[in-house]
Amino acid sequence: MAEFTMELNDEQKEVRDWLHGFAADVIRPAAAEWDEREETPWPVIQEAAKVGIYSLDFYAQQYFDPTGLGIPMAMEELFWGDAGIALSIVGTGLAAVGVLANGTEEQIGTWIPQMYGDVHDVKVAAFCSSEPDAGSDVASMRTRAVYDEAKDEWVINGTKTWATNGGIANVHVVVAAVDPELGSKGHASFIVPPGTPGLSQGQKFKKHGIRASHTAEVILDNVRVPGSCLLGGKEKLDERLARARERAEAGAERVKNAAMATFEASRPAVGAMAVGTARAAYEVALDYAKTREQFGRPIIDNQGVAFQLADMRTQIDAARLLVWRASWMAVNGKPFTAAEGSMSKLFASETAKKVTAQAIQILGGNGYTREYPVERMHRDSAIYTIFEGTSEIQRLVIARTLAGMPIR
């Protein structure tokens, strides 16, 4: 087990500086354009593929960093560049992780390369879980997958929403209920291959922020996929469902807590995204305060402005500390006895909203215009308190954990 440290090693520093350079030289100059266009920034994704950032190998290397700091470091630097473009670059990873976590070796080898494509023909993938009536309440999922034994096919029907890359993806990973009576324990994940009949894009959402990231509904109308597209295989699914049916209520609560622990482990990465956006806004505000003069002196000489900047920097550093702690714990198998994953996501996401709002205030009228990036950063920051569990859900998880109550 790696010791917890706040000091990056030489290799990590090299990766951080490389990512920062890409964010500064490639992502940030394109941010305003793709925010206005509200389209997937394919040229930027292709540039990321050329240098090796848009690849499973890169994220696997960061994920398996024994210090736990690889992923949060990478997320912070990319989202420092721009949240919308960064989400377009890392969004495929959501689907890839779904396959890595649940798939067989054959499924991993077959489908993950198709998610990314290559530097000459980049592809994206989509992870489809949320539904119009099942966001935080995953047990209410209505999408159904029914097994057609005669043809060894699964027939999927339902509507997914808020899917990053939904409808434009080469490969979709779809979560569906195979035994609705078991609630969330009766769910399974399926690969929907490219060009499968019955899958279509529904509404594309015009969003408040992260506009360069494609978000849409995915409609599944009698979508048929081969039995081999059930992640993990049918034998494993049947065994899991049988255990769930036999489990006593106490055991069921235990399993729900284990599942929640999996979600907990992914939340620090979102916290790191929020830290990146907050840091970017703070740096703009700091530079502006040092150069903007009013009444014959820089506005940073004004105690009201200087104290705001002091609070902003303190909150950003505190958020990063929580994210790094939770990331280290997750990689090293430390239990989240106080919902530390949710703590990191909650504090970092709320910090991003607050810091970006303060940045606008420091820039005054300029901050309210699109001539300066803090306006966009503030719009982007709103998503962090919503996806991967709202701030209200994070507080609920933390409170129930502290009280020793089961997490539902």
mmCIF file of C-alpha atoms in Angstrom:
data_model
loop_
_atom_site.group_PDB
_atom_site.id
_atom_site.type_symbol
_atom_site.label_atom_id
_atom_site.label_comp_id
_atom_site.label_asym_id
_atom_site.label_seq_id
_atom_site.Cartn_x
_atom_site.Cartn_y
_atom_site.Cartn_z
ATOM 1 C CA MET A 1 0.000 0.000 0.000
ATOM 2 C CA ALA A 2 1.358 3.418 -0.989
ATOM 3 C CA GLU A 3 1.829 5.970 1.768
ATOM 4 C CA PHE A 4 -0.386 9.028 1.502
ATOM 5 C CA THR A 5 1.615 12.030 0.352
ATOM 6 C CA MET A 6 0.893 15.534 -0.894
ATOM 7 C CA GLU A 7 4.086 15.599 -2.970
ATOM 8 C CA LEU A 8 3.915 14.392 -6.564
ATOM 9 C CA ASN A 9 6.852 12.297 -7.690
ATOM 10 C CA ASP A 10 8.962 13.239 -10.714
ATOM 11 C CA GLU A 11 6.974 11.062 -13.127
ATOM 12 C CA GLN A 12 3.671 12.501 -11.932
ATOM 13 C CA LYS A 13 5.003 16.035 -12.255
ATOM 14 C CA GLU A 14 6.086 15.294 -15.808
ATOM 15 C CA VAL A 15 2.617 13.994 -16.706
ATOM 16 C CA ARG A 16 0.967 16.956 -14.978
ATOM 17 C CA ASP A 17 3.083 19.466 -16.901
ATOM 18 C CA TRP A 18 2.414 17.640 -20.174
ATOM 19 C CA LEU A 19 -1.342 17.725 -19.569
ATOM 20 C CA HIS A 20 -1.211 21.351 -18.508
ATOM 21 C CA GLY A 21 0.603 22.241 -21.718
ATOM 22 C CA PHE A 22 -2.031 20.471 -23.815
ATOM 23 C CA ALA A 23 -4.810 22.192 -21.873
ATOM 24 C CA ALA A 24 -3.173 25.604 -22.284
ATOM 25 C CA ASP A 25 -2.114 25.264 -25.937
ATOM 26 C CA VAL A 26 -4.925 23.183 -27.447
ATOM 27 C CA ILE A 27 -8.012 23.100 -25.219
ATOM 28 C CA ARG A 28 -8.196 26.638 -23.885
ATOM 29 C CA PRO A 29 -7.802 28.464 -27.234
ATOM 30 C CA ALA A 30 -10.711 26.404 -28.639
ATOM 31 C CA ALA A 31 -12.997 26.682 -25.597
ATOM 32 C CA ALA A 32 -15.058 29.745 -26.518
ATOM 33 C CA GLU A 33 -15.656 28.569 -30.100
ATOM 34 C CA TRP A 34 -16.989 25.132 -29.179
ATOM 35 C CA ASP A 35 -19.031 26.533 -26.318
ATOM 36 C CA GLU A 36 -20.798 28.791 -28.822
ATOM 37 C CA ARG A 37 -21.183 26.041 -31.405
ATOM 38 C CA GLU A 38 -22.537 23.546 -28.851
ATOM 39 C CA GLU A 39 -21.017 20.705 -30.840
ATOM 40 C CA THR A 40 -18.605 17.879 -30.128
ATOM 41 C CA PRO A 41 -15.051 19.244 -30.667
ATOM 42 C CA TRP A 42 -13.858 16.431 -32.931
ATOM 43 C CA PRO A 43 -10.627 18.224 -33.993
ATOM 44 C CA VAL A 44 -9.579 18.653 -30.356
ATOM 45 C CA ILE A 45 -10.380 15.021 -29.535
ATOM 46 C CA GLN A 46 -8.280 13.986 -32.524
ATOM 47 C CA GLU A 47 -5.373 16.099 -31.268
ATOM 48 C CA ALA A 48 -5.732 14.423 -27.871
ATOM 49 C CA ALA A 49 -5.626 11.040 -29.612
ATOM 50 C CA LYS A 50 -2.487 11.979 -31.543
ATOM 51 C CA VAL A 51 -0.528 12.792 -28.409
ATOM 52 C CA GLY A 52 -1.887 9.794 -26.477
ATOM 53 C CA ILE A 53 -4.289 11.493 -24.056
ATOM 54 C CA TYR A 54 -7.450 10.162 -25.717
ATOM 55 C CA SER A 55 -6.723 6.477 -25.171
ATOM 56 C CA LEU A 56 -7.521 3.705 -22.753
ATOM 57 C CA ASP A 57 -3.808 3.135 -22.120
ATOM 58 C CA PHE A 58 -3.345 6.634 -20.738
ATOM 59 C CA TYR A 59 -6.287 6.449 -18.345
ATOM 60 C CA ALA A 60 -5.378 2.919 -17.278
ATOM 61 C CA GLN A 61 -1.893 4.129 -16.347
ATOM 62 C CA GLN A 62 -3.358 6.928 -14.243
ATOM 63 C CA TYR A 63 -5.997 4.684 -12.688
ATOM 64 C CA PHE A 64 -3.454 2.116 -11.540
ATOM 65 C CA ASP A 65 -1.137 4.739 -10.037
ATOM 66 C CA PRO A 66 -0.650 3.271 -6.529
ATOM 67 C CA THR A 67 -0.743 6.722 -4.925
ATOM 68 C CA GLY A 68 -4.270 7.271 -6.252
ATOM 69 C CA LEU A 69 -3.312 10.719 -7.530
ATOM 70 C CA GLY A 70 -3.047 9.928 -11.251
ATOM 71 C CA ILE A 71 -6.724 10.344 -12.143
ATOM 72 C CA PRO A 72 -7.477 13.445 -10.017
ATOM 73 C CA MET A 73 -4.303 15.113 -11.270
ATOM 74 C CA ALA A 74 -5.246 14.417 -14.909
ATOM 75 C CA MET A 75 -8.840 15.560 -14.439
ATOM 76 C CA GLU A 76 -7.837 18.786 -12.736
ATOM 77 C CA GLU A 77 -5.453 19.787 -15.526
ATOM 78 C CA LEU A 78 -7.807 18.940 -18.406
ATOM 79 C CA PHE A 79 -10.788 20.670 -16.797
ATOM 80 C CA TRP A 80 -8.578 23.643 -15.990
ATOM 81 C CA GLY A 81 -8.416 24.022 -19.766
ATOM 82 C CA ASP A 82 -12.185 23.854 -20.328
ATOM 83 C CA ALA A 83 -14.889 21.711 -18.784
ATOM 84 C CA GLY A 84 -16.953 21.099 -21.933
ATOM 85 C CA ILE A 85 -14.044 20.046 -24.127
ATOM 86 C CA ALA A 86 -12.459 18.036 -21.314
ATOM 87 C CA LEU A 87 -15.698 16.125 -20.780
ATOM 88 C CA SER A 88 -15.765 15.320 -24.497
ATOM 89 C CA ILE A 89 -12.263 13.897 -24.125
ATOM 90 C CA VAL A 90 -12.878 11.862 -20.965
ATOM 91 C CA GLY A 91 -16.555 10.955 -21.528
ATOM 92 C CA THR A 92 -15.746 7.744 -23.396
ATOM 93 C CA GLY A 93 -13.966 6.587 -20.269
ATOM 94 C CA LEU A 94 -17.325 6.221 -18.504
ATOM 95 C CA ALA A 95 -18.365 3.497 -20.938
ATOM 96 C CA ALA A 96 -14.901 1.935 -20.988
ATOM 97 C CA VAL A 97 -14.846 1.661 -17.199
ATOM 98 C CA GLY A 98 -18.274 0.007 -17.338
ATOM 99 C CA VAL A 99 -16.861 -2.696 -19.600
ATOM 100 C CA LEU A 100 -13.650 -3.049 -17.584
ATOM 101 C CA ALA A 101 -15.607 -3.446 -14.362
ATOM 102 C CA ASN A 102 -18.156 -5.981 -15.611
ATOM 103 C CA GLY A 103 -16.957 -7.508 -18.863
ATOM 104 C CA THR A 104 -15.047 -10.642 -19.718
ATOM 105 C CA GLU A 105 -11.543 -10.479 -21.137
ATOM 106 C CA GLU A 106 -12.951 -11.173 -24.593
ATOM 107 C CA GLN A 107 -15.502 -8.368 -24.261
ATOM 108 C CA ILE A 108 -12.848 -5.949 -23.041
ATOM 109 C CA GLY A 109 -10.559 -6.804 -25.950
ATOM 110 C CA THR A 110 -13.380 -6.603 -28.500
ATOM 111 C CA TRP A 111 -15.268 -3.479 -27.520
ATOM 112 C CA ILE A 112 -12.961 -0.989 -25.849
ATOM 113 C CA PRO A 113 -10.780 -0.465 -28.950
ATOM 114 C CA GLN A 114 -13.968 0.255 -30.915
ATOM 115 C CA MET A 115 -14.920 2.905 -28.376
ATOM 116 C CA TYR A 116 -11.831 4.998 -29.122
ATOM 117 C CA GLY A 117 -11.135 4.273 -32.767
ATOM 118 C CA ASP A 118 -7.698 5.483 -33.851
ATOM 119 C CA VAL A 119 -5.895 8.749 -34.502
ATOM 120 C CA HIS A 120 -7.150 8.822 -38.093
ATOM 121 C CA ASP A 121 -10.775 8.010 -37.248
ATOM 122 C CA VAL A 122 -11.573 8.799 -33.617
ATOM 123 C CA LYS A 123 -14.736 7.377 -32.100
ATOM 124 C CA VAL A 124 -16.608 8.004 -28.859
ATOM 125 C CA ALA A 125 -18.670 5.789 -26.580
ATOM 126 C CA ALA A 126 -21.679 6.404 -24.342
ATOM 127 C CA PHE A 127 -22.692 5.051 -20.954
ATOM 128 C CA CYS A 128 -26.483 5.052 -20.672
ATOM 129 C CA SER A 129 -27.925 4.679 -17.182
ATOM 130 C CA SER A 130 -30.106 7.652 -16.182
ATOM 131 C CA GLU A 131 -33.746 7.781 -17.261
ATOM 132 C CA PRO A 132 -36.440 10.481 -17.251
ATOM 133 C CA ASP A 133 -37.928 8.973 -14.058
ATOM 134 C CA ALA A 134 -34.813 7.284 -12.657
ATOM 135 C CA GLY A 135 -31.909 9.600 -11.932
ATOM 136 C CA SER A 136 -30.909 9.400 -8.281
ATOM 137 C CA ASP A 137 -33.516 6.645 -7.776
ATOM 138 C CA VAL A 138 -31.838 3.925 -9.854
ATOM 139 C CA ALA A 139 -34.184 1.271 -8.482
ATOM 140 C CA SER A 140 -36.999 2.874 -10.522
ATOM 141 C CA MET A 141 -35.328 2.074 -13.841
ATOM 142 C CA ARG A 142 -37.882 1.212 -16.526
ATOM 143 C CA THR A 143 -35.640 0.100 -19.376
ATOM 144 C CA ARG A 144 -36.097 -3.647 -19.740
ATOM 145 C CA ALA A 145 -33.960 -6.362 -21.259
ATOM 146 C CA VAL A 146 -35.684 -9.687 -22.012
ATOM 147 C CA TYR A 147 -33.790 -12.796 -23.050
ATOM 148 C CA ASP A 148 -34.913 -14.552 -26.261
ATOM 149 C CA GLU A 149 -33.543 -18.005 -25.607
ATOM 150 C CA ALA A 150 -34.422 -19.359 -29.052
ATOM 151 C CA LYS A 151 -32.189 -16.795 -30.754
ATOM 152 C CA ASP A 152 -29.730 -16.207 -27.887
ATOM 153 C CA GLU A 153 -30.507 -12.501 -28.052
ATOM 154 C CA TRP A 154 -31.480 -9.819 -25.569
ATOM 155 C CA VAL A 155 -34.331 -7.481 -26.518
ATOM 156 C CA ILE A 156 -33.993 -4.033 -24.954
ATOM 157 C CA ASN A 157 -36.726 -1.389 -24.732
ATOM 158 C CA GLY A 158 -36.664 1.951 -22.950
ATOM 159 C CA THR A 159 -35.443 5.535 -22.953
ATOM 160 C CA LYS A 160 -32.191 6.803 -21.500
ATOM 161 C CA THR A 161 -31.453 10.439 -20.810
ATOM 162 C CA TRP A 162 -28.517 12.710 -19.962
ATOM 163 C CA ALA A 163 -26.235 10.358 -21.890
ATOM 164 C CA THR A 164 -22.846 11.880 -22.687
ATOM 165 C CA ASN A 165 -22.200 11.081 -26.387
ATOM 166 C CA GLY A 166 -25.657 9.478 -26.558
ATOM 167 C CA GLY A 167 -26.697 8.747 -30.145
ATOM 168 C CA ILE A 168 -23.370 9.795 -31.697
ATOM 169 C CA ALA A 169 -21.353 7.043 -30.007
ATOM 170 C CA ASN A 170 -19.848 4.153 -31.889
ATOM 171 C CA VAL A 171 -20.574 1.857 -28.936
ATOM 172 C CA HIS A 172 -23.292 2.311 -26.297
ATOM 173 C CA VAL A 173 -23.212 0.617 -22.890
ATOM 174 C CA VAL A 174 -26.790 0.363 -21.644
ATOM 175 C CA VAL A 175 -27.954 -0.515 -18.128
ATOM 176 C CA ALA A 176 -31.322 -2.277 -18.080
ATOM 177 C CA ALA A 177 -33.521 -4.192 -15.646
ATOM 178 C CA VAL A 178 -33.605 -7.942 -16.253
ATOM 179 C CA ASP A 179 -35.541 -8.716 -13.062
ATOM 180 C CA PRO A 180 -37.529 -5.621 -12.001
ATOM 181 C CA GLU A 181 -38.684 -7.215 -8.743
ATOM 182 C CA LEU A 182 -35.107 -7.169 -7.457
ATOM 183 C CA GLY A 183 -34.767 -3.401 -7.888
ATOM 184 C CA SER A 184 -31.198 -2.239 -8.462
ATOM 185 C CA LYS A 185 -29.899 -5.782 -7.869
ATOM 186 C CA GLY A 186 -31.852 -6.932 -10.923
ATOM 187 C CA HIS A 187 -29.922 -4.714 -13.337
ATOM 188 C CA ALA A 188 -27.409 -5.757 -15.995
ATOM 189 C CA SER A 189 -25.239 -3.933 -18.527
ATOM 190 C CA PHE A 190 -25.242 -4.549 -22.272
ATOM 191 C CA ILE A 191 -23.098 -3.576 -25.220
ATOM 192 C CA VAL A 192 -25.064 -2.157 -28.134
ATOM 193 C CA PRO A 193 -22.768 -2.478 -31.171
ATOM 194 C CA PRO A 194 -22.442 0.172 -33.886
ATOM 195 C CA GLY A 195 -25.372 0.333 -36.307
ATOM 196 C CA THR A 196 -27.727 -1.829 -34.251
ATOM 197 C CA PRO A 197 -31.325 -1.326 -35.481
ATOM 198 C CA GLY A 198 -33.731 0.233 -33.000
ATOM 199 C CA LEU A 199 -31.247 2.513 -31.228
ATOM 200 C CA SER A 200 -31.675 6.179 -32.050
ATOM 201 C CA GLN A 201 -30.868 9.567 -30.629
ATOM 202 C CA GLY A 202 -33.758 11.395 -29.013
ATOM 203 C CA GLN A 203 -33.619 14.966 -27.857
ATOM 204 C CA LYS A 204 -30.219 16.634 -27.865
ATOM 205 C CA PHE A 205 -30.112 18.919 -24.846
ATOM 206 C CA LYS A 206 -29.159 22.578 -25.196
ATOM 207 C CA LYS A 207 -27.415 23.084 -21.906
ATOM 208 C CA HIS A 208 -26.554 25.928 -19.551
ATOM 209 C CA GLY A 209 -22.909 24.827 -19.456
ATOM 210 C CA ILE A 210 -20.455 22.158 -20.691
ATOM 211 C CA ARG A 211 -21.864 22.936 -24.136
ATOM 212 C CA ALA A 212 -18.993 21.333 -26.026
ATOM 213 C CA SER A 213 -20.017 17.976 -24.575
ATOM 214 C CA HIS A 214 -22.841 16.217 -26.431
ATOM 215 C CA THR A 215 -25.721 15.218 -24.127
ATOM 216 C CA ALA A 216 -28.845 13.516 -25.442
ATOM 217 C CA GLU A 217 -31.608 10.994 -24.958
ATOM 218 C CA VAL A 218 -31.119 7.491 -26.318
ATOM 219 C CA ILE A 219 -34.202 5.619 -27.521
ATOM 220 C CA LEU A 220 -34.158 1.804 -27.509
ATOM 221 C CA ASP A 221 -37.017 0.326 -29.509
ATOM 222 C CA ASN A 222 -36.852 -3.477 -29.686
ATOM 223 C CA VAL A 223 -33.077 -3.329 -29.819
ATOM 224 C CA ARG A 224 -31.719 -6.845 -30.274
ATOM 225 C CA VAL A 225 -28.172 -7.650 -29.246
ATOM 226 C CA PRO A 226 -26.419 -11.033 -29.234
ATOM 227 C CA GLY A 227 -26.164 -12.918 -25.959
ATOM 228 C CA SER A 228 -22.425 -12.249 -26.043
ATOM 229 C CA CYS A 229 -23.193 -8.536 -25.506
ATOM 230 C CA LEU A 230 -24.354 -9.100 -21.922
ATOM 231 C CA LEU A 231 -21.393 -7.872 -19.887
ATOM 232 C CA GLY A 232 -20.004 -10.706 -17.812
ATOM 233 C CA GLY A 233 -22.088 -13.369 -19.558
ATOM 234 C CA LYS A 234 -25.413 -15.031 -18.762
ATOM 235 C CA GLU A 235 -24.056 -17.690 -16.437
ATOM 236 C CA LYS A 236 -22.602 -15.070 -14.140
ATOM 237 C CA LEU A 237 -25.829 -13.038 -14.300
ATOM 238 C CA ASP A 238 -28.000 -16.049 -13.455
ATOM 239 C CA GLU A 239 -25.836 -16.851 -10.438
ATOM 240 C CA ARG A 240 -26.012 -13.275 -9.202
ATOM 241 C CA LEU A 241 -29.792 -13.084 -9.596
ATOM 242 C CA ALA A 242 -30.249 -16.408 -7.802
ATOM 243 C CA ARG A 243 -28.207 -15.188 -4.844
ATOM 244 C CA ALA A 244 -30.165 -11.942 -4.737
ATOM 245 C CA ARG A 245 -33.502 -13.775 -4.642
ATOM 246 C CA GLU A 246 -32.374 -15.965 -1.758
ATOM 247 C CA ARG A 247 -30.738 -13.261 0.289
ATOM 248 C CA ALA A 248 -32.392 -12.237 3.530
ATOM 249 C CA GLU A 249 -33.220 -8.579 4.170
ATOM 250 C CA ALA A 250 -30.099 -8.040 6.253
ATOM 251 C CA GLY A 251 -27.961 -9.454 3.500
ATOM 252 C CA ALA A 252 -29.701 -7.279 0.937
ATOM 253 C CA GLU A 253 -28.800 -4.171 2.906
ATOM 254 C CA ARG A 254 -25.192 -5.328 2.977
ATOM 255 C CA VAL A 255 -25.124 -5.666 -0.808
ATOM 256 C CA LYS A 256 -26.653 -2.253 -1.295
ATOM 257 C CA ASN A 257 -23.911 -0.754 0.839
ATOM 258 C CA ALA A 258 -21.253 -2.569 -1.204
ATOM 259 C CA ALA A 259 -22.757 -1.168 -4.400
ATOM 260 C CA MET A 260 -22.784 2.308 -2.889
ATOM 261 C CA ALA A 261 -19.091 1.899 -2.074
ATOM 262 C CA THR A 262 -18.444 1.451 -5.800
ATOM 263 C CA PHE A 263 -20.167 4.751 -6.563
ATOM 264 C CA GLU A 264 -18.277 6.378 -3.698
ATOM 265 C CA ALA A 265 -14.967 5.400 -5.285
ATOM 266 C CA SER A 266 -15.803 7.218 -8.561
ATOM 267 C CA ARG A 267 -16.886 10.495 -7.025
ATOM 268 C CA PRO A 268 -13.433 11.962 -6.276
ATOM 269 C CA ALA A 269 -12.773 12.140 -10.034
ATOM 270 C CA VAL A 270 -15.748 14.494 -10.412
ATOM 271 C CA GLY A 271 -14.418 16.471 -7.473
ATOM 272 C CA ALA A 272 -11.116 16.833 -9.318
ATOM 273 C CA MET A 273 -12.935 18.174 -12.368
ATOM 274 C CA ALA A 274 -14.566 20.798 -10.151
ATOM 275 C CA VAL A 275 -11.197 21.726 -8.628
ATOM 276 C CA GLY A 276 -9.801 22.292 -12.123
ATOM 277 C CA THR A 277 -12.609 24.664 -13.082
ATOM 278 C CA ALA A 278 -12.424 26.527 -9.775
ATOM 279 C CA ARG A 279 -8.664 26.917 -10.058
ATOM 280 C CA ALA A 280 -8.967 28.278 -13.584
ATOM 281 C CA ALA A 281 -11.489 30.930 -12.499
ATOM 282 C CA TYR A 282 -9.414 31.875 -9.458
ATOM 283 C CA GLU A 283 -6.293 32.378 -11.600
ATOM 284 C CA VAL A 284 -8.174 34.669 -13.999
ATOM 285 C CA ALA A 285 -9.544 36.692 -11.089
ATOM 286 C CA LEU A 286 -6.133 36.922 -9.418
ATOM 287 C CA ASP A 287 -4.415 38.161 -12.574
ATOM 288 C CA TYR A 288 -7.223 40.655 -13.193
ATOM 289 C CA ALA A 289 -7.065 41.970 -9.627
ATOM 290 C CA LYS A 290 -3.327 42.575 -9.923
ATOM 291 C CA THR A 291 -3.604 44.557 -13.178
ATOM 292 C CA ARG A 292 -7.008 46.281 -12.975
ATOM 293 C CA GLU A 293 -6.670 49.717 -11.409
ATOM 294 C CA GLN A 294 -9.361 51.766 -9.720
ATOM 295 C CA PHE A 295 -8.792 54.964 -7.747
ATOM 296 C CA GLY A 296 -5.125 54.879 -8.741
ATOM 297 C CA ARG A 297 -4.196 51.431 -7.438
ATOM 298 C CA PRO A 298 -4.693 47.731 -8.324
ATOM 299 C CA ILE A 299 -7.970 46.418 -6.983
ATOM 300 C CA ILE A 300 -6.139 43.620 -5.131
ATOM 301 C CA ASP A 301 -4.981 46.363 -2.733
ATOM 302 C CA ASN A 302 -8.637 46.609 -1.778
ATOM 303 C CA GLN A 303 -9.229 44.476 1.294
ATOM 304 C CA GLY A 304 -12.683 43.440 0.051
ATOM 305 C CA VAL A 305 -11.138 41.941 -3.109
ATOM 306 C CA ALA A 306 -8.031 40.527 -1.421
ATOM 307 C CA PHE A 307 -10.100 38.695 1.204
ATOM 308 C CA GLN A 308 -12.270 37.147 -1.502
ATOM 309 C CA LEU A 309 -9.177 35.835 -3.265
ATOM 310 C CA ALA A 310 -7.818 34.493 0.020
ATOM 311 C CA ASP A 311 -11.055 32.589 0.623
ATOM 312 C CA MET A 312 -11.116 31.286 -2.957
ATOM 313 C CA ARG A 313 -7.585 29.886 -2.753
ATOM 314 C CA THR A 314 -8.220 28.350 0.670
ATOM 315 C CA GLN A 315 -11.385 26.600 -0.517
ATOM 316 C CA ILE A 316 -9.695 25.276 -3.668
ATOM 317 C CA ASP A 317 -6.771 23.840 -1.712
ATOM 318 C CA ALA A 318 -9.139 22.288 0.843
ATOM 319 C CA ALA A 319 -11.190 20.715 -1.957
ATOM 320 C CA ARG A 320 -8.074 19.251 -3.556
ATOM 321 C CA LEU A 321 -6.995 17.773 -0.220
ATOM 322 C CA LEU A 322 -10.362 16.033 0.185
ATOM 323 C CA VAL A 323 -10.216 14.726 -3.385
ATOM 324 C CA TRP A 324 -6.673 13.412 -3.028
ATOM 325 C CA ARG A 325 -7.463 11.762 0.307
ATOM 326 C CA ALA A 326 -10.506 9.969 -1.104
ATOM 327 C CA SER A 327 -8.617 8.956 -4.257
ATOM 328 C CA TRP A 328 -5.768 7.480 -2.210
ATOM 329 C CA MET A 329 -8.255 5.627 -0.015
ATOM 330 C CA ALA A 330 -10.100 4.178 -3.013
ATOM 331 C CA VAL A 331 -6.976 2.877 -4.762
ATOM 332 C CA ASN A 332 -5.571 1.404 -1.555
ATOM 333 C CA GLY A 333 -8.779 -0.311 -0.457
ATOM 334 C CA LYS A 334 -9.422 1.900 2.551
ATOM 335 C CA PRO A 335 -13.121 1.807 3.524
ATOM 336 C CA PHE A 336 -15.054 5.067 3.303
ATOM 337 C CA THR A 337 -16.290 4.907 6.888
ATOM 338 C CA ALA A 338 -17.416 8.540 6.786
ATOM 339 C CA ALA A 339 -18.416 8.665 3.102
ATOM 340 C CA GLU A 340 -15.138 10.382 2.216
ATOM 341 C CA GLY A 341 -15.827 9.958 -1.511
ATOM 342 C CA SER A 342 -19.079 11.876 -1.216
ATOM 343 C CA MET A 343 -17.407 14.460 1.014
ATOM 344 C CA SER A 344 -14.811 15.212 -1.651
ATOM 345 C CA LYS A 345 -17.368 15.505 -4.432
ATOM 346 C CA LEU A 346 -19.747 17.621 -2.350
ATOM 347 C CA PHE A 347 -17.156 20.121 -1.147
ATOM 348 C CA ALA A 348 -15.327 20.429 -4.464
ATOM 349 C CA SER A 349 -18.488 20.912 -6.526
ATOM 350 C CA GLU A 350 -19.909 23.521 -4.164
ATOM 351 C CA THR A 351 -16.510 25.241 -4.123
ATOM 352 C CA ALA A 352 -16.478 25.439 -7.930
ATOM 353 C CA LYS A 353 -19.866 27.173 -7.999
ATOM 354 C CA LYS A 354 -18.845 29.617 -5.283
ATOM 355 C CA VAL A 355 -15.386 30.420 -6.625
ATOM 356 C CA THR A 356 -16.545 30.976 -10.205
ATOM 357 C CA ALA A 357 -19.284 33.318 -8.949
ATOM 358 C CA GLN A 358 -16.717 35.245 -6.909
ATOM 359 C CA ALA A 359 -14.485 35.493 -9.991
ATOM 360 C CA ILE A 360 -17.301 37.156 -11.914
ATOM 361 C CA GLN A 361 -17.813 39.584 -9.030
ATOM 362 C CA ILE A 362 -14.122 40.526 -8.955
ATOM 363 C CA LEU A 363 -14.125 41.177 -12.711
ATOM 364 C CA GLY A 364 -17.323 43.204 -12.385
ATOM 365 C CA GLY A 365 -19.027 44.025 -15.666
ATOM 366 C CA ASN A 366 -16.214 42.370 -17.607
ATOM 367 C CA GLY A 367 -16.834 39.124 -15.771
ATOM 368 C CA TYR A 368 -20.440 39.123 -16.929
ATOM 369 C CA THR A 369 -19.442 39.227 -20.602
ATOM 370 C CA ARG A 370 -18.191 36.455 -22.850
ATOM 371 C CA GLU A 371 -15.046 38.443 -23.505
ATOM 372 C CA TYR A 372 -13.678 36.850 -20.347
ATOM 373 C CA PRO A 373 -13.812 33.106 -19.601
ATOM 374 C CA VAL A 374 -15.143 33.276 -16.034
ATOM 375 C CA GLU A 375 -18.713 33.619 -17.295
ATOM 376 C CA ARG A 376 -18.363 30.287 -19.105
ATOM 377 C CA MET A 377 -16.607 28.700 -16.154
ATOM 378 C CA HIS A 378 -19.474 29.693 -13.870
ATOM 379 C CA ARG A 379 -22.008 28.123 -16.235
ATOM 380 C CA ASP A 380 -19.890 24.980 -16.484
ATOM 381 C CA SER A 381 -19.501 24.691 -12.711
ATOM 382 C CA ALA A 382 -23.222 24.168 -12.135
ATOM 383 C CA ILE A 383 -23.039 20.604 -13.463
ATOM 384 C CA TYR A 384 -20.739 19.391 -10.711
ATOM 385 C CA THR A 385 -23.460 19.723 -8.070
ATOM 386 C CA ILE A 386 -25.814 17.686 -10.274
ATOM 387 C CA PHE A 387 -24.194 14.751 -12.061
ATOM 388 C CA GLU A 388 -22.700 11.680 -10.374
ATOM 389 C CA GLY A 389 -25.158 12.342 -7.555
ATOM 390 C CA THR A 390 -26.520 15.766 -6.629
ATOM 391 C CA SER A 391 -25.191 17.679 -3.642
ATOM 392 C CA GLU A 392 -28.378 16.726 -1.823
ATOM 393 C CA ILE A 393 -27.694 13.027 -2.462
ATOM 394 C CA GLN A 394 -24.098 13.451 -1.265
ATOM 395 C CA ARG A 395 -25.308 14.998 1.986
ATOM 396 C CA LEU A 396 -27.794 12.166 2.407
ATOM 397 C CA VAL A 397 -25.069 9.552 1.886
ATOM 398 C CA ILE A 398 -22.745 11.288 4.357
ATOM 399 C CA ALA A 399 -25.467 11.731 6.969
ATOM 400 C CA ARG A 400 -26.694 8.150 6.767
ATOM 401 C CA THR A 401 -23.133 6.842 6.933
ATOM 402 C CA LEU A 402 -22.365 8.878 10.031
ATOM 403 C CA ALA A 403 -25.599 7.680 11.633
ATOM 404 C CA GLY A 404 -24.786 4.063 10.861
ATOM 405 C CA MET A 405 -27.888 3.749 8.691
ATOM 406 C CA PRO A 406 -28.114 1.762 5.433
ATOM 407 C CA ILE A 407 -27.599 3.762 2.248
ATOM 408 C CA ARG A 408 -30.428 3.312 -0.223
#
